[in-house]
CSV table of C-alpha atoms and ligand atoms in Angstrom, one decimal:
chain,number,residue,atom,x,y,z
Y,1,UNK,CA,-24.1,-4.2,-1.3
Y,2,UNK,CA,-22.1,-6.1,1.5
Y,3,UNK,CA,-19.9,-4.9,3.7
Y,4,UNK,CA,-16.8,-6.5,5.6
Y,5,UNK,CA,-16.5,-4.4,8.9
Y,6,UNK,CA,-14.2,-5.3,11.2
Y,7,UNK,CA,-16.1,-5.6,14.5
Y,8,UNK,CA,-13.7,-7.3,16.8
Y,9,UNK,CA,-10.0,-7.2,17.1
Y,10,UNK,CA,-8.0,-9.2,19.9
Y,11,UNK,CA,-4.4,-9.9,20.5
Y,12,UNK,CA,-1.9,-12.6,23.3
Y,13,UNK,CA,1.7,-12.5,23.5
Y,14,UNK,CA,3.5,-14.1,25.7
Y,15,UNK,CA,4.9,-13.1,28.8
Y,16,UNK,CA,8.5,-14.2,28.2
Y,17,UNK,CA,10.0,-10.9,27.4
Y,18,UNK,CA,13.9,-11.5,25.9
Y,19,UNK,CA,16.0,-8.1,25.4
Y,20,UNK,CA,18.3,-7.6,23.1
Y,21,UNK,CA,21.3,-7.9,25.9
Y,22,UNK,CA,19.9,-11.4,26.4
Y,23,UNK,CA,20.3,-12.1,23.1
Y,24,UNK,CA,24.5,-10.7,23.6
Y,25,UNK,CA,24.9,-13.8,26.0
Y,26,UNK,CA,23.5,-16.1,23.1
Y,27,UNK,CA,25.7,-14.9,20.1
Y,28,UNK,CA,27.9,-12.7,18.9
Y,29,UNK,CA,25.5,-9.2,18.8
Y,30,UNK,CA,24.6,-6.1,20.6
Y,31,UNK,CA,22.3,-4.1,21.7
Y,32,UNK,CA,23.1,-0.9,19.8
Y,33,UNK,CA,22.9,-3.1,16.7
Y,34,UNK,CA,19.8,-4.3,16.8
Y,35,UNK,CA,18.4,-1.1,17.5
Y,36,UNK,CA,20.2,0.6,15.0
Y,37,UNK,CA,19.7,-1.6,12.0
Y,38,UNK,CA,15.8,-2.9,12.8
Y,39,UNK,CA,14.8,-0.3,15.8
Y,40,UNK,CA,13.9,-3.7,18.1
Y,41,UNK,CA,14.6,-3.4,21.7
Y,42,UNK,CA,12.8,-6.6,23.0
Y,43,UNK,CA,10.4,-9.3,21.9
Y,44,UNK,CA,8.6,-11.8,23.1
Y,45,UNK,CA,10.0,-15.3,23.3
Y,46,UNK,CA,7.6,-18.7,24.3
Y,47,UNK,CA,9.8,-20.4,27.1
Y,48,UNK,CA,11.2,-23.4,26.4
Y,49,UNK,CA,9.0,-26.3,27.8
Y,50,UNK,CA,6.1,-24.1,27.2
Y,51,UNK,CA,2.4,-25.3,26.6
Y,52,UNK,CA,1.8,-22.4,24.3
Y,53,UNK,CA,1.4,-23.4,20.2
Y,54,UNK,CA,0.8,-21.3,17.8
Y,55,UNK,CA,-3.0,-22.4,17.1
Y,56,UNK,CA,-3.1,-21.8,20.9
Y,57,UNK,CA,-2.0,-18.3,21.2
Y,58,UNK,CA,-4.2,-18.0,18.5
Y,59,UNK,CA,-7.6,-19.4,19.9
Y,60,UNK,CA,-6.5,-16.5,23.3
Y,61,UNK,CA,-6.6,-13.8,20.4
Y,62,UNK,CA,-9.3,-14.9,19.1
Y,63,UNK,CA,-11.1,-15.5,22.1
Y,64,UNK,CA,-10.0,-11.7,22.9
Y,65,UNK,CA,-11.5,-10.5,19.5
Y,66,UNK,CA,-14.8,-12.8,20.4
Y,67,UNK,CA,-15.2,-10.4,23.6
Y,68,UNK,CA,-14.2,-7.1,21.7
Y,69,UNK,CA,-16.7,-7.3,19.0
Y,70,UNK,CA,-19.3,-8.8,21.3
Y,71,UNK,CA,-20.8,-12.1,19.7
Y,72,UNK,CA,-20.4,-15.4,20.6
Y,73,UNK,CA,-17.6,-18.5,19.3
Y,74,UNK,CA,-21.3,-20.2,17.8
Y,75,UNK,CA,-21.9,-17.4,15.4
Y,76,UNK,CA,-18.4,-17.7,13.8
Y,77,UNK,CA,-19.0,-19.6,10.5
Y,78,UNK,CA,-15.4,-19.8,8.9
Y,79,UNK,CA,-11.8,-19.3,9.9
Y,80,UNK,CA,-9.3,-18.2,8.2
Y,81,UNK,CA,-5.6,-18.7,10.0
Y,82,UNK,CA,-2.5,-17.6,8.7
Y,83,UNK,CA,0.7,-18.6,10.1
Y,84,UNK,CA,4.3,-19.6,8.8
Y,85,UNK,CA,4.9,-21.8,12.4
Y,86,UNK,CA,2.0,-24.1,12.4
Y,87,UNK,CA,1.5,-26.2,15.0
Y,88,UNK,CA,2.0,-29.5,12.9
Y,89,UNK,CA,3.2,-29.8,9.0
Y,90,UNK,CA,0.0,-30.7,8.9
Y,91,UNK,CA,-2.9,-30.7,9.6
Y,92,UNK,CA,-3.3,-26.9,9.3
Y,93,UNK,CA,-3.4,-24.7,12.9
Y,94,UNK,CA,-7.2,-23.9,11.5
Y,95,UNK,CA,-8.5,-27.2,12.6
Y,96,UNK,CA,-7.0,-27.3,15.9
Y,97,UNK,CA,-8.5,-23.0,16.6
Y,98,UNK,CA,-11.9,-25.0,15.6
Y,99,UNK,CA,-10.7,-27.3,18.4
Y,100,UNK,CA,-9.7,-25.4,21.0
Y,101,UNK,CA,-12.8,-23.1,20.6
Y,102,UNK,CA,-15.2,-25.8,20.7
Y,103,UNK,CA,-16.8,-24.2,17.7
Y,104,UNK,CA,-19.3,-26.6,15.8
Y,105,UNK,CA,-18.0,-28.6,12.2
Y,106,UNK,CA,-17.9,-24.8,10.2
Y,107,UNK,CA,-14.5,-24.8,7.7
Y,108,UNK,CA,-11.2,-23.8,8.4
Y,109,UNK,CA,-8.8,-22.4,6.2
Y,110,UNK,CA,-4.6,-22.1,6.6
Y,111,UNK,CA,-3.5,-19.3,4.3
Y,112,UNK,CA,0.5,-19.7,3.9
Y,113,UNK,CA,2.1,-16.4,2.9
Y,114,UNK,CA,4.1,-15.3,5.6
Y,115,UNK,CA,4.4,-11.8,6.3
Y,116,UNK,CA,1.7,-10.9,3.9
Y,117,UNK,CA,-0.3,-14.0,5.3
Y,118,UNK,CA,-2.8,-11.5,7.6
Y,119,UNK,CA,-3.7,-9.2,4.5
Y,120,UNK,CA,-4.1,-12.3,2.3
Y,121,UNK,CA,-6.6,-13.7,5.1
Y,122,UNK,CA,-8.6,-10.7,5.2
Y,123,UNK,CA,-8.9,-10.9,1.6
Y,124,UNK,CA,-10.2,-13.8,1.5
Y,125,UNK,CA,-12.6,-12.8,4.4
Y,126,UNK,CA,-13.3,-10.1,2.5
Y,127,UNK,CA,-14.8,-12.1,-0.8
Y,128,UNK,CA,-16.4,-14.8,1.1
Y,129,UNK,CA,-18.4,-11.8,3.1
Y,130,UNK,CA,-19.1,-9.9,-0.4
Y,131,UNK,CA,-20.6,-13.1,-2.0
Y,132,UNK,CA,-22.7,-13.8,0.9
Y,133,UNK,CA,-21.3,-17.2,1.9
Y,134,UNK,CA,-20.8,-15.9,5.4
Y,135,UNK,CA,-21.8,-13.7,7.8
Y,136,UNK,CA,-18.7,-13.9,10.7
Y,137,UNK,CA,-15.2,-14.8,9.7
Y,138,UNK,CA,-12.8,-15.5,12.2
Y,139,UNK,CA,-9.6,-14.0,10.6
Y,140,UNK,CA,-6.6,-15.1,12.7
Y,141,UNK,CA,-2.6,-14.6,12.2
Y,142,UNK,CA,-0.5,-16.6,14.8
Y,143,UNK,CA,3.2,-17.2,14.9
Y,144,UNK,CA,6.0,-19.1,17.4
Y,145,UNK,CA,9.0,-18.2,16.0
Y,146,UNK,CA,11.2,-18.4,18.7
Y,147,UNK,CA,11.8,-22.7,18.4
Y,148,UNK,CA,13.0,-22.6,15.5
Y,149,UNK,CA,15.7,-20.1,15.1
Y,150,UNK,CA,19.2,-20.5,15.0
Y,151,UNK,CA,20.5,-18.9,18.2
Y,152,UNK,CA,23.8,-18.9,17.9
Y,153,UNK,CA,25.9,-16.7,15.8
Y,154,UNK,CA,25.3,-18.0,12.7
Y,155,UNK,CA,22.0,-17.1,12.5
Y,156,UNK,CA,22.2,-13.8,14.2
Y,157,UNK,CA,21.1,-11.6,11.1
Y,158,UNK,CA,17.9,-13.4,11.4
Y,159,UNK,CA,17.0,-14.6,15.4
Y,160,UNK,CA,17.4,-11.3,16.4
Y,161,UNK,CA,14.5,-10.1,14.3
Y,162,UNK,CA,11.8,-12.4,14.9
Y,163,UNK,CA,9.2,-12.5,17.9
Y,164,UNK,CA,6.0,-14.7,18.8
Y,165,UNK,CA,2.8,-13.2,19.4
Y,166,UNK,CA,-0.6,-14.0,18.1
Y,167,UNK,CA,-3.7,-11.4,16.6
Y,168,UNK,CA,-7.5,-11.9,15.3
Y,169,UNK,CA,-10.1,-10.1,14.1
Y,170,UNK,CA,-13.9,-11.1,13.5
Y,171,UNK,CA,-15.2,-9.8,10.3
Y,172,UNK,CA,-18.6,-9.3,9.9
Y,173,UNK,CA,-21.1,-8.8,6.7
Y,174,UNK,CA,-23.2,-5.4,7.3
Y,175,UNK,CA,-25.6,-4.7,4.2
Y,176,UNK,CA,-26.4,-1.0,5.8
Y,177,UNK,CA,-22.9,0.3,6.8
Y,178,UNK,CA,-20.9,3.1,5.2
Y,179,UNK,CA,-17.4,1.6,7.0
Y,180,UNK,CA,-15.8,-1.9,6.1
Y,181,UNK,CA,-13.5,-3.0,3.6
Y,182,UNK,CA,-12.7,-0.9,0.8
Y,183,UNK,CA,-10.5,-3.3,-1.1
Y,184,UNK,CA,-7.5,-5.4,-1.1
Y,185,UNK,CA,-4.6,-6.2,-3.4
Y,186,UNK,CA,-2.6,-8.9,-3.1
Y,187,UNK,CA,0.9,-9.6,-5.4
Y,188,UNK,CA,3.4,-12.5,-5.6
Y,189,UNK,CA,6.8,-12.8,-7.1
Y,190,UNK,CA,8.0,-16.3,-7.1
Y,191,UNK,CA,11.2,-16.0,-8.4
Y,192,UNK,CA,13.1,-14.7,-5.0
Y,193,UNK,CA,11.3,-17.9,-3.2
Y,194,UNK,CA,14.6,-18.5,-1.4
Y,195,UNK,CA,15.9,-15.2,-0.8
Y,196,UNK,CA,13.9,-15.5,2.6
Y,197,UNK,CA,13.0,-19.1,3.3
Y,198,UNK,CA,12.8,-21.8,5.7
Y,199,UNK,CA,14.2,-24.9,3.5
Y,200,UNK,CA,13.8,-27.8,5.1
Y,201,UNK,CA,12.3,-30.1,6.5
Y,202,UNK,CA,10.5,-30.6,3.2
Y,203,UNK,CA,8.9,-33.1,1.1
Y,204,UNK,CA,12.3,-33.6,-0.4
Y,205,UNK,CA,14.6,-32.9,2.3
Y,206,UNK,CA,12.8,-34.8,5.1
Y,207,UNK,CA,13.0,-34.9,9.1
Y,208,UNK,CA,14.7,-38.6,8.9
Y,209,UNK,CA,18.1,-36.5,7.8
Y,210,UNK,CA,18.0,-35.0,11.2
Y,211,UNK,CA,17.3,-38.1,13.1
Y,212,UNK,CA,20.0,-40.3,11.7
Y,213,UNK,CA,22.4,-37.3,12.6
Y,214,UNK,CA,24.1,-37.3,9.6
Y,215,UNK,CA,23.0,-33.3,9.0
Y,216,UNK,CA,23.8,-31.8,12.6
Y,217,UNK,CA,25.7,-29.1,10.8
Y,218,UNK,CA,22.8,-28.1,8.0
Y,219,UNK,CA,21.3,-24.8,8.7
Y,220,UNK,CA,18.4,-25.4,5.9
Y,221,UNK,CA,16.3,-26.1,9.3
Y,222,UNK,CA,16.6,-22.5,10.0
Y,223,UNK,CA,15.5,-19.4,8.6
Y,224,UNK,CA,17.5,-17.6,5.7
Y,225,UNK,CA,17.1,-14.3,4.6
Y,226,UNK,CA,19.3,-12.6,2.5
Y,227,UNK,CA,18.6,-9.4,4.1
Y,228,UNK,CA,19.8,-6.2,1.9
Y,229,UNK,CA,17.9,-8.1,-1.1
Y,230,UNK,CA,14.5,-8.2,1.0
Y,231,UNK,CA,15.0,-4.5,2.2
Y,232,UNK,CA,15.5,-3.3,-1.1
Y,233,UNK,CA,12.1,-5.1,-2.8
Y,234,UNK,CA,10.3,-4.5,0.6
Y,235,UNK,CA,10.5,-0.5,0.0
Y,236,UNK,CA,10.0,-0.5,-3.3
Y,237,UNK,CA,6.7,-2.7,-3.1
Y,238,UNK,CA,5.1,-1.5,0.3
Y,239,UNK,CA,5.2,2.2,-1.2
Y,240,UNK,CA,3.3,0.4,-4.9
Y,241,UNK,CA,1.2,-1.8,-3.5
Y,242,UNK,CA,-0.5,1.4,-0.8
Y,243,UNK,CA,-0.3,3.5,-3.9
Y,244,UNK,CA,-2.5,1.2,-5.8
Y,245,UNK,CA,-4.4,0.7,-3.0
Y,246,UNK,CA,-5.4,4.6,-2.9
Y,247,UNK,CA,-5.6,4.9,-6.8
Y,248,UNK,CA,-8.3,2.3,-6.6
Y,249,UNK,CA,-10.3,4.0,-4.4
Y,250,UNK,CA,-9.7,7.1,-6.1
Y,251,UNK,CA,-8.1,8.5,-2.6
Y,252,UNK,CA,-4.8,9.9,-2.2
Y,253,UNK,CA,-1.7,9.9,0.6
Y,254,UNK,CA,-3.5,12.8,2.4
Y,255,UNK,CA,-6.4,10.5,3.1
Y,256,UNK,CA,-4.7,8.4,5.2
Y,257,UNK,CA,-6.0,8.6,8.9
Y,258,UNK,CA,-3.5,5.5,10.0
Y,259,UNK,CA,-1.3,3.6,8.1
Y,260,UNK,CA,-0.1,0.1,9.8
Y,261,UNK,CA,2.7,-1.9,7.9
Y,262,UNK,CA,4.1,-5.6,8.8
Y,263,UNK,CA,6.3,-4.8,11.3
Y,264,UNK,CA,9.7,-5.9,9.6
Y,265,UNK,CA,11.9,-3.0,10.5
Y,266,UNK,CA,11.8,0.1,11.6
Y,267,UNK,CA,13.7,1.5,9.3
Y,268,UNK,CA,11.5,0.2,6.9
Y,269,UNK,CA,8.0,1.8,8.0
Y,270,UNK,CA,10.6,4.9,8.8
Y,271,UNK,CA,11.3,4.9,4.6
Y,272,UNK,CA,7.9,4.3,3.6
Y,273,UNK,CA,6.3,6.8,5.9
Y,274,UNK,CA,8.7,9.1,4.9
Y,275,UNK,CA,7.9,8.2,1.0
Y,276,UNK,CA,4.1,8.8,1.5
Y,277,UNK,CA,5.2,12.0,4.2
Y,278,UNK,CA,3.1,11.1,7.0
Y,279,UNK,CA,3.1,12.5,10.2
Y,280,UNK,CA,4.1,10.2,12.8
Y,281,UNK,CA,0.3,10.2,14.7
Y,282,UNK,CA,-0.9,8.6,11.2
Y,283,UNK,CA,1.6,5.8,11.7
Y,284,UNK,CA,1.4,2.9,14.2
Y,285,UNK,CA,4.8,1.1,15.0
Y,286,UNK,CA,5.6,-1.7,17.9
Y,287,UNK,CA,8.1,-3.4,16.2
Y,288,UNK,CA,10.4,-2.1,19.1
Y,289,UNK,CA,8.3,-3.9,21.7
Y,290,UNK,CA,7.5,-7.5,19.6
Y,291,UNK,CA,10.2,-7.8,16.9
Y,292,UNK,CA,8.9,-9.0,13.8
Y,293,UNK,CA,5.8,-11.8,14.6
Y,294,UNK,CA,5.5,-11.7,10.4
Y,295,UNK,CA,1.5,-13.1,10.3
Y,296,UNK,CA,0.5,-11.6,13.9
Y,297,UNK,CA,2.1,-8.3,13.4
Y,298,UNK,CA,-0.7,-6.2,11.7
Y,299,UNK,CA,-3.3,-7.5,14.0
Y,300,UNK,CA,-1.4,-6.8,17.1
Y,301,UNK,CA,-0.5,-3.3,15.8
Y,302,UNK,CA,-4.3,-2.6,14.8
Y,303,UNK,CA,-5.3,-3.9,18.4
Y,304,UNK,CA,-2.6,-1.2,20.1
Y,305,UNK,CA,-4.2,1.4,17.7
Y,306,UNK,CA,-7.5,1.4,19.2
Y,307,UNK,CA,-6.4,0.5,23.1
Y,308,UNK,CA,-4.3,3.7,21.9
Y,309,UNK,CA,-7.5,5.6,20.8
Y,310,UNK,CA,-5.4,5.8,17.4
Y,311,UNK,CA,-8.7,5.2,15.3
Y,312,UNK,CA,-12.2,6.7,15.2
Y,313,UNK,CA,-15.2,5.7,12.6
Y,314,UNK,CA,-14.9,7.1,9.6
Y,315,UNK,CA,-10.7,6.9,9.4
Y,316,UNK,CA,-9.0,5.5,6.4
Y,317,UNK,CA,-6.7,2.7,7.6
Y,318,UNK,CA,-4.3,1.5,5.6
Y,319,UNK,CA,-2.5,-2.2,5.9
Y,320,UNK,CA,0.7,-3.4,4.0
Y,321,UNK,CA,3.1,-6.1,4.1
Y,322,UNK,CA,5.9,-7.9,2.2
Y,323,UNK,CA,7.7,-10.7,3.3
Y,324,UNK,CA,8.7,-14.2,2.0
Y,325,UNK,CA,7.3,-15.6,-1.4
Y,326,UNK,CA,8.1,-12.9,-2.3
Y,327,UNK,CA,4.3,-11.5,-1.8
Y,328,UNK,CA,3.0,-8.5,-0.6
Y,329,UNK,CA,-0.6,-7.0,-0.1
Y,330,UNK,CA,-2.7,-3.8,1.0
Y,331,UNK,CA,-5.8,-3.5,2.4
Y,332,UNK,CA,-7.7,0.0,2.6
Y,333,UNK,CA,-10.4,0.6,5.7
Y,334,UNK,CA,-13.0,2.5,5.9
Y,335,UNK,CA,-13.3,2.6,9.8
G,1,UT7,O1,9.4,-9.6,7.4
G,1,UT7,C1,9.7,-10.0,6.1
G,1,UT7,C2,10.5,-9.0,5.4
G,1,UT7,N1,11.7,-8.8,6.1
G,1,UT7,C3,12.3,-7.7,5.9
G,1,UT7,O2,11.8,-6.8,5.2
G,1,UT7,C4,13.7,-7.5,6.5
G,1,UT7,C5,14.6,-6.8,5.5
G,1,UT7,N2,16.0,-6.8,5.9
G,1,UT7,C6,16.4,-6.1,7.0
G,1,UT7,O3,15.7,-5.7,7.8
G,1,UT7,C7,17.9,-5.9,7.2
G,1,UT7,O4,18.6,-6.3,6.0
G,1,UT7,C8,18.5,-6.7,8.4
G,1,UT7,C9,18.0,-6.1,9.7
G,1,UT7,C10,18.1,-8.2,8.3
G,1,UT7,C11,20.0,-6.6,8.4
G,1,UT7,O5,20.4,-5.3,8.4
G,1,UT7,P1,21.5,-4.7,7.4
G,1,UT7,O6,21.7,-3.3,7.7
G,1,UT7,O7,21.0,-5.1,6.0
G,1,UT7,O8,22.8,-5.5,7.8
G,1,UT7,P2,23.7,-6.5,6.9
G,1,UT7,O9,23.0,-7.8,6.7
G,1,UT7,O10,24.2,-5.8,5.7
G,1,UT7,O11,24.9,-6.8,7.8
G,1,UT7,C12,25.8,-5.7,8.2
G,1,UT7,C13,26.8,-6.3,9.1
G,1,UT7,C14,27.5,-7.6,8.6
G,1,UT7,O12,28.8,-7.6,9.1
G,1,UT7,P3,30.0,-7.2,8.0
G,1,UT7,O13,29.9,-8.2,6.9
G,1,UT7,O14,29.7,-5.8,7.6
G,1,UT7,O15,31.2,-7.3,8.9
G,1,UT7,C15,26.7,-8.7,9.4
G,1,UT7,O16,27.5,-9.9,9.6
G,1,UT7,O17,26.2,-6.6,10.4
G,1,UT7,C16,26.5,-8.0,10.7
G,1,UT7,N3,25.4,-8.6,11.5
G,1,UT7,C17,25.2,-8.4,12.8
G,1,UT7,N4,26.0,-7.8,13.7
G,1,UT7,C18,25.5,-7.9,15.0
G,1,UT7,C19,24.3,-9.2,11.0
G,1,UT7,N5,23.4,-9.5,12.0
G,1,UT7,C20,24.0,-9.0,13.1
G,1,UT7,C21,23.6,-9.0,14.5
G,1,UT7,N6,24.4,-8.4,15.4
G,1,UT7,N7,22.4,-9.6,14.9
């Protein structure tokens, strides 16, 4: 049978570091809240007037996870790229990775779930590898954040949280490997749609609202979250979704060699690692470094596990997410 091994892994962030006592001169916040409540202490913030896009901080991940796993752009034969901050509303940042990597005419896919949007991407990998459509997927999860939050006050229960950064990883079919991809499970629950949304601009809410300044004053432009509510459904499902991810594999919580979740809050990998009773060498957090970079998170964690010498072959690594949608996901490696 095919296997989906994950042979390269890559990361960029930007240099821009903004600490949370920058944020104090931009709004009414402080340092020992942010910490408290989310565990952040800086992230990183593309400078206004910047080059950097999203599909281009992903194409220097990418071209990072090229160099790790040792093969060249020309054998990639599909991306997938995940992002909630494309580059345009469309076309897709996909096309313009393709672009910027000078790859030949191969297909590019933009998967759209948010913070669950790098485990749904690996999923996909994952199928297109197992049915033998493809040999190297370029899986890549890029997000700039930073220009299009409201910085002032009235947005402060969400700017504070989110960071830019961008992560990839090149999976690869192996027909005579024990490690790859074990499985991955994927959930929606469309119902609390807006209880963590951008609104607008949308197909019927458009730009032209803006540019005839009669909606100065309407924060649908800008993130909402209504942030107990997320908490709440983000313990309760990270803790399901891994459990179902171990049932399936007939493995249990002791089997875990690393567990890496969406960086959302620290109090939230905190809960769950505490649910599952992990040590804290079997748990990767960096949300105190980067803030929450929702699609990039999980692949710039995995990429600190191993420059940390966190993983060896043979671990069991565990991946989970929940964000927006809502959706969340799991995704069980056998390294
Ligand atoms: O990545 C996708 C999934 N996302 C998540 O899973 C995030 C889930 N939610 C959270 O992480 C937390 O709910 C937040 C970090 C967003 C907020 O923390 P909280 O402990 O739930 O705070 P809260 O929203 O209940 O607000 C508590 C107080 C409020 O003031 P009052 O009403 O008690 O006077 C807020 O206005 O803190 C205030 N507040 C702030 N104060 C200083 C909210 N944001 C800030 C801020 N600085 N940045």
């Amino acid at each position: 049978m095919i296997k989906s091994e994950i042979i390269g892994v890559g990361y960029y962030l930007p240099d821009n570091v903004v600490s949370n006592s920058d944020l104090e001169s931009k709004m009414d916040t402080s340092d020992d809240w942010i910490k408290e409540r989310t565990g952040i202490e800086e992230r990183r913030w593309v400078k206004s007037g910047s080059k950097l896009t999203t599909s281009l901080m992903g194409t220097y991940a990418a071209q990072d996870a090229l160099l790790n796993a040792k093969i060249s752009k020309d054998d990639i034969d599909f991306i997938v790229f995940a992002t909630l901050s494309p580059d345009y509303y469309f076309p897709g940042s996909g096309v313009l990775l393709q672009r910027n990597l000078k790859i030949k005419e191969i297909g590019a896919l933009d998967i759209r779930n948010q913070c669950s949007g790098f485990i749904y991407a690996l999923s996909v990998a994952d199928q297109y590898i197992k049915s033998g459509m493809y040999k190297n997927i370029l899986v890549v999860g890029s997000e700039i954040h930073s220009g299009g939050l409201d910085k002032t006050s009235r947005g402060r229960g969400v700017s504070v949280i989110f960071g830019d950064g961008a992560g990839a990883v090149i999976v690869q079919a192996n027909k005579n490997s024990n490690s790859g991809i074990l499985s991955t499970h994927l959930h929606s629950e469309g119902k609390y749609a807006e209880e963590l949304i951008v609104k607008n601009p949308s197909t019927n809410h458009w730009i032209d609202k803006i540019i005839d300044g009669k909606d100065q004053d309407d924060s649908s432009y800008f993130p909402y979250m209504n942030g107990n509510f997320v908490f709440k459904n983000a313990v309760l499902r990270f803790e399901e979704v891994i459990m179902e991810a171990l049932n399936y594999n007939n493995l249990t919580k002791e089997d875990i060699s690393l567990l890496i979740t969406h960086q959302a809050n620290l109090r939230i990998s905190k809960f769950i690692q505490n649910r599952l009773k992990l040590s804290n060498d079997k748990v990767y957090n960096n949300i105190m470094k980067y803030g929450n970079t929702t699609a990039a998170s999980i692949p710039i964690a995995l990429k600190e596990s191993l420059l940390n010498n966190k993983l060896k072959k043979g671990d069991i690594l565990c991946l989970a997410a929940f964000g927006s949608g809502f959706t969340w996901a799991s995704a069980l490696i056998k390294w």
